XYZ file of C-alpha atoms in Angstrom:
691
model
C 144.871 76.433 78.801
C 143.409 76.918 75.343
C 146.751 78.222 74.184
C 148.608 75.148 75.431
C 146.104 72.841 73.744
C 146.599 74.721 70.477
C 150.341 74.352 70.822
C 150.116 70.612 71.424
C 148.032 70.273 68.267
C 150.828 71.662 66.092
C 151.960 68.831 63.801
C 155.650 69.632 63.693
C 158.991 67.957 64.185
C 160.788 69.407 67.214
C 164.534 69.925 67.227
C 165.596 69.411 70.816
C 168.975 70.843 71.572
C 171.231 69.360 74.179
C 171.600 71.090 77.543
C 173.286 74.479 77.138
C 172.789 74.840 73.398
C 169.250 76.235 73.770
C 170.325 79.161 75.905
C 170.960 82.623 74.523
C 173.472 82.869 71.688
C 177.089 82.555 72.803
C 179.252 85.597 72.055
C 181.753 84.944 69.274
C 185.450 85.695 69.418
C 186.769 88.891 67.847
C 188.949 86.834 65.520
C 187.176 85.344 62.501
C 189.003 82.029 62.769
C 187.975 81.645 66.392
C 184.353 82.378 65.444
C 184.475 79.637 62.810
C 185.980 77.185 65.299
C 183.303 78.053 67.843
C 180.420 77.374 65.453
C 182.024 74.107 64.320
C 182.262 73.088 67.954
C 178.587 73.931 68.457
C 177.597 71.824 65.455
C 179.594 68.836 66.774
C 177.696 69.082 70.058
C 174.260 69.496 68.426
C 171.901 66.615 69.018
C 168.758 66.498 66.879
C 165.954 64.237 68.005
C 162.228 63.856 68.161
C 160.700 63.669 71.650
C 160.311 59.906 71.314
C 164.030 59.409 70.785
C 165.125 60.987 74.061
C 166.284 58.652 76.767
C 164.788 58.860 80.255
C 168.157 59.948 81.618
C 168.403 62.821 79.166
C 164.857 63.922 79.963
C 165.706 63.913 83.675
C 168.935 65.833 83.012
C 167.098 68.516 81.038
C 164.504 68.952 83.767
C 167.151 69.240 86.478
C 169.648 71.422 84.628
C 167.146 74.001 83.365
C 165.339 74.337 86.762
C 161.923 73.937 85.159
C 158.957 75.345 86.967
C 155.502 73.812 86.934
C 154.452 75.703 83.805
C 157.481 74.630 81.794
C 156.910 71.036 82.866
C 153.340 71.217 81.574
C 154.526 72.389 78.168
C 157.252 69.708 78.202
C 154.681 66.985 78.883
C 152.645 68.200 75.918
C 155.714 67.822 73.729
C 156.373 64.306 74.979
C 152.809 63.393 74.025
C 153.713 64.220 70.409
C 156.241 61.356 70.190
C 154.280 59.735 67.359
C 153.627 62.980 65.468
C 156.163 63.683 62.719
C 156.194 66.247 59.974
C 156.558 64.501 56.622
C 158.766 67.222 55.262
C 161.238 67.593 58.113
C 161.866 70.278 60.669
C 162.445 73.071 58.188
C 159.154 72.678 56.334
C 157.145 75.224 58.370
C 158.371 78.802 58.044
C 156.912 81.666 60.064
C 156.995 85.360 59.379
C 159.632 85.646 62.090
C 162.065 83.570 60.040
C 162.199 86.095 57.199
C 161.143 89.396 58.735
C 164.384 91.291 59.192
C 167.707 91.752 57.484
C 170.637 90.641 59.589
C 168.954 87.744 61.387
C 172.250 85.920 61.845
C 173.683 88.837 63.779
C 170.633 88.788 66.049
C 170.877 85.073 66.753
C 174.666 85.082 67.121
C 175.598 88.547 68.409
C 179.179 89.624 68.174
C 181.097 90.466 71.321
C 180.321 93.922 72.615
C 183.056 96.390 73.367
C 183.120 99.942 74.620
C 183.970 101.180 71.147
C 181.409 99.168 69.177
C 178.477 97.839 71.229
C 176.153 95.340 69.584
C 173.511 96.901 67.359
C 170.770 95.213 65.339
C 169.017 96.545 62.244
C 165.618 98.065 63.006
C 162.466 96.736 61.350
C 160.386 99.936 61.378
C 157.235 97.944 60.640
C 157.693 96.488 64.147
C 156.716 93.035 62.916
C 159.788 91.117 64.105
C 158.888 88.686 66.915
C 162.509 87.690 67.561
C 163.651 91.272 68.155
C 160.521 91.909 70.238
C 160.816 88.904 72.536
C 164.430 87.716 72.622
C 164.557 89.126 76.171
C 161.755 86.757 77.305
C 161.656 83.140 78.354
C 159.046 80.958 76.678
C 157.017 80.827 79.876
C 156.949 84.634 79.927
C 155.626 84.612 76.363
C 152.880 82.143 77.294
C 151.994 84.212 80.353
C 151.840 87.399 78.266
C 149.548 85.703 75.751
C 147.199 84.526 78.516
C 147.152 88.000 80.111
C 146.242 89.598 76.784
C 143.536 86.974 76.227
C 141.968 87.992 79.534
C 142.342 91.699 78.700
C 140.385 91.051 75.507
C 137.304 90.068 77.543
C 135.232 93.154 78.284
C 133.237 91.506 81.070
C 136.314 90.244 82.889
C 138.053 93.609 82.605
C 134.975 95.574 83.629
C 134.728 93.640 86.906
C 138.449 92.946 87.340
C 138.821 94.598 90.762
C 135.827 92.693 92.149
C 137.212 89.429 90.778
C 140.651 90.121 92.244
C 139.182 90.747 95.683
C 137.040 87.607 95.390
C 140.084 85.538 94.461
C 141.931 87.023 97.443
C 139.186 85.978 99.850
C 138.826 82.468 98.386
C 142.521 81.618 98.017
C 143.958 83.356 101.033
C 146.934 85.673 101.009
C 149.719 83.248 100.118
C 148.013 81.460 97.221
C 146.655 84.741 95.890
C 150.140 86.269 95.786
C 151.433 83.176 93.975
C 148.600 83.417 91.437
C 149.232 87.116 90.801
C 152.976 86.639 90.381
C 152.229 83.944 87.819
C 149.853 86.178 85.859
C 149.079 89.910 85.920
C 151.570 91.031 88.552
C 154.388 89.064 86.952
C 153.619 90.583 83.564
C 153.081 94.253 84.472
C 155.144 94.756 87.667
C 158.904 94.323 88.146
C 158.960 93.238 91.793
C 158.026 94.072 95.354
C 160.890 96.381 96.351
C 164.058 98.045 95.106
C 166.047 94.858 95.694
C 163.783 92.297 94.028
C 163.495 94.406 90.866
C 167.254 94.253 90.224
C 167.158 91.127 87.980
C 164.484 92.746 85.799
C 166.491 95.957 85.465
C 169.661 94.051 84.641
C 167.932 92.008 81.964
C 166.350 95.120 80.438
C 169.726 96.819 80.227
C 171.338 93.750 78.683
C 168.834 94.113 75.842
C 169.383 97.847 75.387
C 166.460 99.196 77.456
C 166.670 101.604 80.407
C 164.306 102.096 83.384
C 161.863 104.769 84.514
C 161.082 103.667 88.061
C 157.746 104.227 89.767
C 156.718 102.890 93.170
C 153.159 102.008 92.165
C 151.463 101.453 95.502
C 148.018 103.059 95.444
C 145.348 103.526 98.052
C 142.244 101.465 97.432
C 139.653 103.863 98.844
C 135.950 104.139 98.139
C 134.418 106.808 95.946
C 132.835 108.391 99.023
C 136.176 108.600 100.813
C 137.893 110.004 97.715
C 135.239 112.707 97.305
C 135.395 113.635 100.991
C 139.174 114.014 100.960
C 139.244 115.956 97.713
C 136.551 118.448 98.713
C 138.123 119.073 102.126
C 141.631 119.554 100.699
C 140.584 121.690 97.722
C 138.884 124.482 99.654
C 140.687 126.992 101.838
C 139.840 127.145 105.525
C 138.797 130.727 104.736
C 136.143 129.362 102.380
C 135.798 129.053 98.615
C 135.405 132.750 97.848
C 134.656 133.136 94.153
C 135.607 136.742 93.548
C 134.865 138.766 90.437
C 136.693 137.188 87.521
C 136.821 133.745 89.138
C 137.140 130.827 86.721
C 134.899 127.822 87.490
C 137.352 125.172 86.287
C 139.762 126.061 89.121
C 137.264 125.372 91.881
C 136.375 121.942 93.205
C 133.081 120.350 92.205
C 131.885 117.332 94.167
C 130.585 115.608 91.022
C 134.197 115.296 89.843
C 135.933 115.173 93.221
C 136.900 111.532 92.692
C 139.670 112.233 90.181
C 139.799 108.558 89.207
C 136.552 109.008 87.238
C 137.037 107.764 83.648
C 140.832 107.588 84.170
C 142.524 104.234 83.561
C 146.094 105.138 82.678
C 147.225 107.404 85.525
C 147.640 107.075 89.262
C 145.718 109.419 91.561
C 146.867 110.779 94.919
C 144.293 112.052 97.418
C 145.578 114.436 100.065
C 145.251 113.201 103.647
C 147.715 115.278 105.667
C 151.195 116.769 105.589
C 152.747 113.642 107.098
C 151.523 111.585 104.121
C 153.148 114.082 101.750
C 156.426 113.686 103.647
C 156.197 109.905 103.242
C 155.530 110.328 99.534
C 158.656 112.476 99.272
C 160.703 109.754 100.980
C 159.258 107.168 98.592
C 160.288 109.234 95.572
C 163.795 109.626 97.004
C 164.047 105.851 97.457
C 163.118 105.485 93.779
C 165.935 107.873 92.890
C 168.366 105.847 94.979
C 167.224 102.618 93.333
C 167.792 104.112 89.868
C 171.180 105.457 90.937
C 172.211 102.031 92.277
C 171.177 100.456 88.976
C 173.075 103.088 86.952
C 176.215 102.503 89.002
C 176.354 98.882 87.828
C 176.633 99.916 84.187
C 180.102 101.074 83.114
C 179.877 103.862 80.560
C 181.921 106.679 79.172
C 181.311 110.261 80.226
C 177.715 111.019 79.296
C 177.224 113.397 76.405
C 173.501 113.467 75.693
C 170.585 115.564 76.842
C 169.820 113.077 79.599
C 173.502 112.317 80.383
C 172.880 109.467 82.860
C 170.406 106.797 81.943
C 167.945 106.309 84.811
C 164.708 108.248 85.327
C 162.111 108.503 88.093
C 158.539 109.731 87.595
C 156.745 111.817 90.251
C 153.415 113.613 90.678
C 153.124 117.018 92.296
C 149.725 116.203 93.819
C 151.553 113.643 95.990
C 153.554 116.416 97.656
C 150.960 118.925 98.791
C 147.450 120.177 99.239
C 145.525 120.352 95.930
C 143.818 123.618 96.920
C 147.164 125.403 96.500
C 147.630 124.081 92.968
C 144.068 125.115 92.085
C 144.585 128.645 93.384
C 147.979 129.018 91.709
C 146.581 127.739 88.406
C 143.747 130.251 88.559
C 146.228 133.054 89.261
C 148.254 132.141 86.168
C 145.217 132.064 83.890
C 143.731 135.250 85.344
C 147.085 136.963 84.820
C 146.979 136.018 81.141
C 143.502 137.494 80.840
C 144.619 140.608 82.690
C 147.457 141.062 80.182
C 145.326 140.605 77.045
C 144.649 144.336 76.707
C 148.309 145.153 77.230
C 149.833 142.574 74.841
C 147.029 142.741 72.281
C 146.425 139.010 72.188
C 146.233 135.759 74.119
C 148.900 133.549 75.631
C 151.879 133.985 77.902
C 153.294 137.512 78.065
C 156.836 136.404 77.153
C 155.746 135.382 73.647
C 154.695 138.972 72.851
C 158.122 140.584 73.496
C 156.722 143.563 75.352
C 159.309 145.597 77.286
C 159.302 147.241 80.695
C 159.002 150.606 78.926
C 155.868 149.343 77.165
C 154.444 148.380 80.536
C 155.334 151.768 82.035
C 153.427 153.448 79.204
C 150.450 151.167 79.908
C 150.423 152.457 83.500
C 151.228 156.049 82.481
C 148.114 157.527 84.072
C 149.048 156.034 87.471
C 152.818 155.943 87.076
C 153.532 157.937 90.252
C 151.762 155.412 92.442
C 154.290 153.786 94.828
C 152.577 150.404 94.616
C 152.767 150.497 90.817
C 156.465 151.400 90.957
C 157.106 148.504 93.352
C 155.176 146.164 91.060
C 157.293 147.214 88.047
C 160.513 146.525 89.992
C 159.507 142.885 90.490
C 158.653 142.187 86.842
C 161.066 139.621 85.349
C 162.502 140.709 81.991
C 165.499 140.413 79.674
C 166.766 142.249 76.589
C 163.993 140.679 74.486
C 161.187 141.794 76.742
C 159.082 140.770 79.713
C 159.294 137.141 80.829
C 156.969 137.125 83.846
C 154.876 139.658 85.713
C 155.687 137.970 89.022
C 159.001 136.929 90.646
C 158.587 133.191 90.233
C 162.152 132.508 91.317
C 161.266 133.783 94.772
C 158.186 131.585 94.868
C 160.091 128.337 94.266
C 162.891 129.367 96.618
C 160.473 128.899 99.515
C 160.484 132.470 100.805
C 157.512 134.246 99.216
C 154.006 134.797 100.529
C 151.447 133.966 97.837
C 148.862 136.434 99.083
C 151.347 139.331 98.888
C 152.908 138.294 95.567
C 149.942 137.943 93.236
C 148.676 141.500 93.096
C 148.425 143.681 89.977
C 147.641 147.385 89.576
C 144.408 148.557 88.037
C 145.580 150.463 84.924
C 142.896 153.129 85.498
C 143.147 153.744 89.235
C 146.493 152.279 90.245
C 144.799 150.372 93.063
C 146.369 146.950 93.644
C 144.024 144.012 92.981
C 144.501 140.500 94.253
C 144.494 137.737 91.682
C 144.334 135.199 94.482
C 142.055 135.123 97.499
C 143.648 135.706 100.887
C 145.479 132.552 101.972
C 145.647 131.830 105.726
C 149.174 131.588 107.241
C 148.839 127.835 107.839
C 148.096 127.229 104.150
C 150.963 129.533 103.117
C 153.180 127.246 105.187
C 151.695 124.186 103.434
C 152.642 125.696 100.073
C 156.210 126.324 101.233
C 156.345 122.734 102.471
C 155.227 121.451 99.072
C 157.944 123.481 97.330
C 160.512 122.332 99.913
C 159.643 118.686 99.234
C 159.996 119.153 95.496
C 163.292 121.006 95.942
C 164.567 118.157 98.121
C 163.634 115.557 95.512
C 165.155 117.438 92.576
C 168.316 118.315 94.510
C 168.736 114.630 95.392
C 168.198 113.687 91.744
C 170.885 116.156 90.674
C 173.329 114.762 93.245
C 172.632 111.170 92.133
C 172.653 112.076 88.409
C 169.131 110.738 87.902
C 166.462 112.386 85.767
C 163.091 113.492 87.183
C 159.932 113.445 85.053
C 157.088 115.430 86.604
C 153.850 113.919 85.349
C 151.059 115.970 83.826
C 147.718 116.003 85.639
C 144.266 117.515 85.131
C 144.014 120.892 83.380
C 142.820 122.594 86.569
C 146.154 121.687 88.208
C 148.411 121.868 85.164
C 149.156 125.622 84.895
C 150.628 125.536 88.406
C 152.430 122.237 87.827
C 154.028 123.467 84.595
C 154.994 126.842 86.090
C 156.674 125.219 89.106
C 158.355 122.604 86.894
C 159.782 125.280 84.570
C 161.207 127.110 87.554
C 162.799 123.864 88.747
C 164.331 123.505 85.278
C 165.678 127.043 85.500
C 167.178 126.278 88.888
C 168.592 122.779 88.302
C 168.953 122.311 84.521
C 171.990 124.580 84.218
C 174.477 121.982 82.966
C 172.197 119.156 81.814
C 168.547 118.144 81.824
C 167.627 116.904 85.296
C 163.953 117.962 85.308
C 161.469 117.081 82.538
C 157.956 118.462 82.166
C 155.114 116.401 80.663
C 152.843 117.710 77.890
C 149.505 116.071 77.052
C 148.909 116.431 73.342
C 145.174 115.774 73.494
C 144.891 119.355 74.780
C 144.215 122.169 72.330
C 146.905 124.394 73.878
C 149.744 121.843 73.878
C 151.622 123.216 70.872
C 151.482 126.778 72.195
C 152.523 125.743 75.709
C 155.555 123.807 74.484
C 156.590 126.718 72.258
C 156.303 129.140 75.171
C 158.382 126.937 77.466
C 161.027 126.377 74.782
C 161.233 130.156 74.440
C 161.701 130.602 78.185
C 164.442 127.948 78.255
C 166.257 129.679 75.412
C 166.041 133.159 76.946
C 166.937 132.066 80.467
C 169.620 129.667 79.216
C 168.665 126.358 80.788
C 168.297 122.816 79.472
C 164.738 121.989 78.432
C 163.347 118.497 79.007
C 159.921 117.362 77.790
C 157.974 114.137 77.810
C 155.287 114.112 75.119
C 152.221 111.943 75.776
C 148.754 111.757 74.285
C 147.209 112.115 77.737
C 145.301 110.301 80.444
C 142.310 112.444 81.414
C 140.464 113.118 78.166
C 137.025 111.705 79.010
C 137.039 113.233 82.486
C 138.148 116.641 81.171
C 135.461 116.719 78.498
C 132.667 115.725 80.898
C 133.785 118.236 83.539
C 133.987 121.108 81.042
C 130.472 120.391 79.820
C 129.066 120.096 83.345
C 130.713 123.266 84.711
C 130.188 125.360 81.570
C 133.697 126.236 80.446
C 135.317 125.608 77.018
C 136.279 122.021 76.264
C 140.121 121.911 76.521
C 140.377 118.676 74.524
C 141.040 118.243 70.802
C 137.902 117.229 68.874
C 139.084 113.740 67.852
C 141.928 111.228 67.822
C 143.282 112.463 64.491
C 143.538 116.025 65.829
C 145.434 114.724 68.846
C 147.842 112.804 66.612
C 148.366 115.923 64.525
C 149.001 117.957 67.694
C 151.530 115.369 68.892
C 153.393 115.360 65.577
C 153.350 119.172 65.239
C 154.696 119.568 68.773
C 157.416 116.981 68.236
C 158.351 118.578 64.893
C 158.695 121.984 66.546
C 161.065 120.554 69.154
C 163.106 118.843 66.432
C 163.131 122.024 64.340
C 164.658 123.929 67.240
C 167.228 121.182 67.802
C 168.222 121.445 64.136
C 168.530 125.233 64.391
C 170.871 124.805 67.334
C 172.989 122.298 65.416
C 173.118 124.516 62.332
C 174.185 127.524 64.399
C 176.864 125.557 66.245
C 174.976 125.762 69.543
C 174.607 122.872 71.961
C 171.686 120.847 70.557
C 171.614 118.828 73.768
C 169.903 121.737 75.476
C 166.607 120.244 74.284
C 165.791 116.680 75.310
C 162.532 114.986 74.291
C 160.958 111.703 75.338
C 158.482 110.294 72.828
C 156.283 108.454 75.337
C 153.866 106.668 73.034
C 152.495 103.198 72.378
C 151.494 104.308 68.894
C 153.905 102.823 66.360
C 152.964 105.412 63.720
C 154.142 108.160 66.064
C 157.365 106.273 66.788
C 157.981 105.846 63.050
C 157.250 109.533 62.524
C 159.860 110.460 65.140
C 162.473 108.141 63.597
C 161.854 109.549 60.127
C 162.065 113.124 61.406
C 165.341 112.336 63.152
C 166.790 111.012 59.890
C 165.620 114.011 57.877
C 167.034 116.502 60.372
C 170.282 114.599 60.862
C 169.830 113.580 64.501
C 171.414 110.246 65.353
C 170.401 108.005 68.272
C 173.841 108.614 69.793
C 172.978 112.316 70.166
C 170.581 111.226 72.934
C 168.328 114.230 72.418
C 165.367 111.978 71.549
C 164.353 108.928 73.541
C 161.346 106.594 73.490
C 159.292 105.139 76.331
C 156.566 102.537 76.881
C 155.066 100.776 79.893
C 156.446 97.475 81.188
C 154.342 94.668 79.758
C 153.012 96.729 76.858
C 154.287 97.142 73.288
C 157.498 95.160 73.728
C 157.534 94.888 69.940
C 158.325 98.636 69.885
C 160.624 99.136 72.885
C 163.062 96.256 72.509
C 163.776 96.573 68.763
C 164.469 100.282 69.375
C 166.881 99.575 72.232
C 168.639 96.786 70.322
C 169.035 99.080 67.291
C 170.830 101.707 69.384
C 167.999 104.125 70.098
C 167.491 105.487 73.590
C 164.598 103.294 74.781
C 162.909 103.153 78.180
C 160.421 101.006 80.012
C 158.233 102.563 82.702
C 158.896 100.159 85.601
C 156.268 99.907 88.350
C 157.105 98.036 91.554
C 155.575 97.415 94.975
C 153.999 94.679 97.147
C 151.460 92.510 95.331
C 148.354 93.412 97.299
C 149.198 97.125 97.337
C 149.526 97.454 93.558
C 146.130 95.917 92.753
C 144.671 99.334 91.766
C 147.595 99.762 89.346
C 146.988 96.303 87.856
C 143.289 97.067 87.544
C 144.093 100.202 85.535
C 146.489 98.296 83.264
C 143.732 95.795 82.464
C 141.320 98.658 81.708
C 143.875 100.416 79.523
C 144.600 97.282 77.504
C 140.882 96.764 76.901
C 140.875 100.172 75.239
C 143.678 99.321 72.802
C 142.421 96.054 71.333
C 144.178 96.710 68.021
C 147.565 96.818 69.771
C 146.667 93.719 71.777
C 145.844 91.803 68.600
C 149.227 92.628 67.116
C 151.056 91.733 70.320
C 149.173 88.432 70.531
C 150.008 87.634 66.906
C 153.706 88.292 67.429
C 153.733 86.346 70.702
C 152.185 83.320 69.020
C 154.634 83.578 66.110
C 157.590 83.533 68.493
C 156.200 80.664 70.590
C 155.702 78.593 67.436
C 159.164 79.483 66.164
C 160.743 78.294 69.411
C 158.765 75.074 69.300
C 159.921 74.420 65.737
C 163.533 75.336 66.455
C 163.756 73.414 69.722
C 164.222 76.574 71.739
C 161.401 75.957 74.186
C 163.762 76.395 77.140
C 165.580 79.400 75.730
C 167.363 81.491 78.366
C 167.578 85.221 77.550
C 171.093 86.603 77.719
C 171.565 89.978 76.088
C 174.792 91.574 74.977
C 173.597 95.124 74.314
C 174.714 98.395 75.887
C 172.060 101.116 76.308
C 173.143 104.488 74.989
């Protein structure tokens, strides 16, 4: 309550506005004369008073009409206690940064009526220092709650033991009181609601302020480290054993020391394989998310979509939720061993498609064994186009559910012609598990395409990522024929990020499909670095934060460069869609500046921005209100089942104290401004249309 005490100590004069006049700004008429008449009418109805001058009847009327909850009443009582405190210079004496921060303040406080042809747009303060633009979508209680949550997140001891404290509170308070406490604090701040129906008001309010949703059902298992390690080890080794053949790569084999994949990870959810039935339930959960997004989209009238993402809603999924991790490990190792196998042939590192070698070049490479039937059969299955070889293996068959992994991943020895396996023999039951995993993903993406909802497949650890990216690119090839349905995620803290994005952009261009990418800094850096050191393979992580920022900006610039080339050549620039998923305002500013220099407008919808619900509102909402494509990552689920998610959010906020300090400063500035202006009971009512 330290915040409330500090508020009550403010020696100000409060302008209390009569019931109705403190709600969100009323839309003006399209005719100038009607606007003037409306504002004159508002001024006639304006009642200015100090708390001491209000009658008991008026106080009762305000309490009843505004449906005040207990927290609002507490703040109200603090104001009443100030009846004898008056500012000697009048209500306009104190001026905050919010009062002068942005050009066009009058348009923000009194938005013009929106129409299909000219939706409301606000000027963007690229310094992101405008508390009104940041928090006009929030009630005052929500601002106070946010401030208190960030105060708690600033305490290292509280955050370090947050899960223990949550469980203790649960046992002391009982289920009902604990749920009420969480909804009034952390859950209410970071989570949208318990199910697809209770989140609707949050989604509607976000959209009314220009922000769109990325839905994620954030229920997580709260299992012990021992249970996590047991599950991971059992599901990461084939029933035929972990046979490390010649050329095996240690990073693609499970190690018990790192089997609990939650180790040093605070900003990403972890799935641990239990059985195939659990994977089926996860698939159904993802489909329900898609349906929830589709229902929300259907409520928003809009013209025919013309951008890279076309519709507006997005759902995030993880591939480790849909199948046995052993299969992703083995597939990842195959991909990396194939690249090593091809180094002699292509004369360098990286994916074969970037070297533009042809089938004839490959035939020459196998000249000494060219008559071998197995070699001839291998050459028939190589995927190529007029520019050269794309893939050594028929990946389209793999994602179409009909290929046997053990039979597919074999390459000829260039000296003897003998076929060598790049993957250990997979038992028939595990082959079936792989086909089931691909079937589940196909079902999800097909449903997304039918509902016109985007799918973002999250990045995971580097020992899974080659397989995840390969499968995701094949889903793009299959479903992104007319627009971007599937997006891949690239973690820019990795040394290979720039090269990987370039390779995938090249594949999209040559195979003529829409490319979708979400760029993030990444969630597994500490774990990746520790694992690489322990298992003796090269550290995949950039050396420092500055190198990661440079990698992010280089990768984004390359995507934008290709978009510009498409525009200059008269091609469809919408064939590349990028989400800048970052809480770093410097990166957001960089993207905006690059868009201006290249000539990409927000309406092109080839670049969008995303942040987590409850974090960096001072970035997301000004972007959405200025007409940029802005998203909030929206978690939802029952209170007690999202505690692991809330624990991670607290940990993540502890690690970004600089951002917390700015958010706290802006929150306090807006709370003070509302106190001074008599807008304590402000009701958010947006008039924006997301692009």
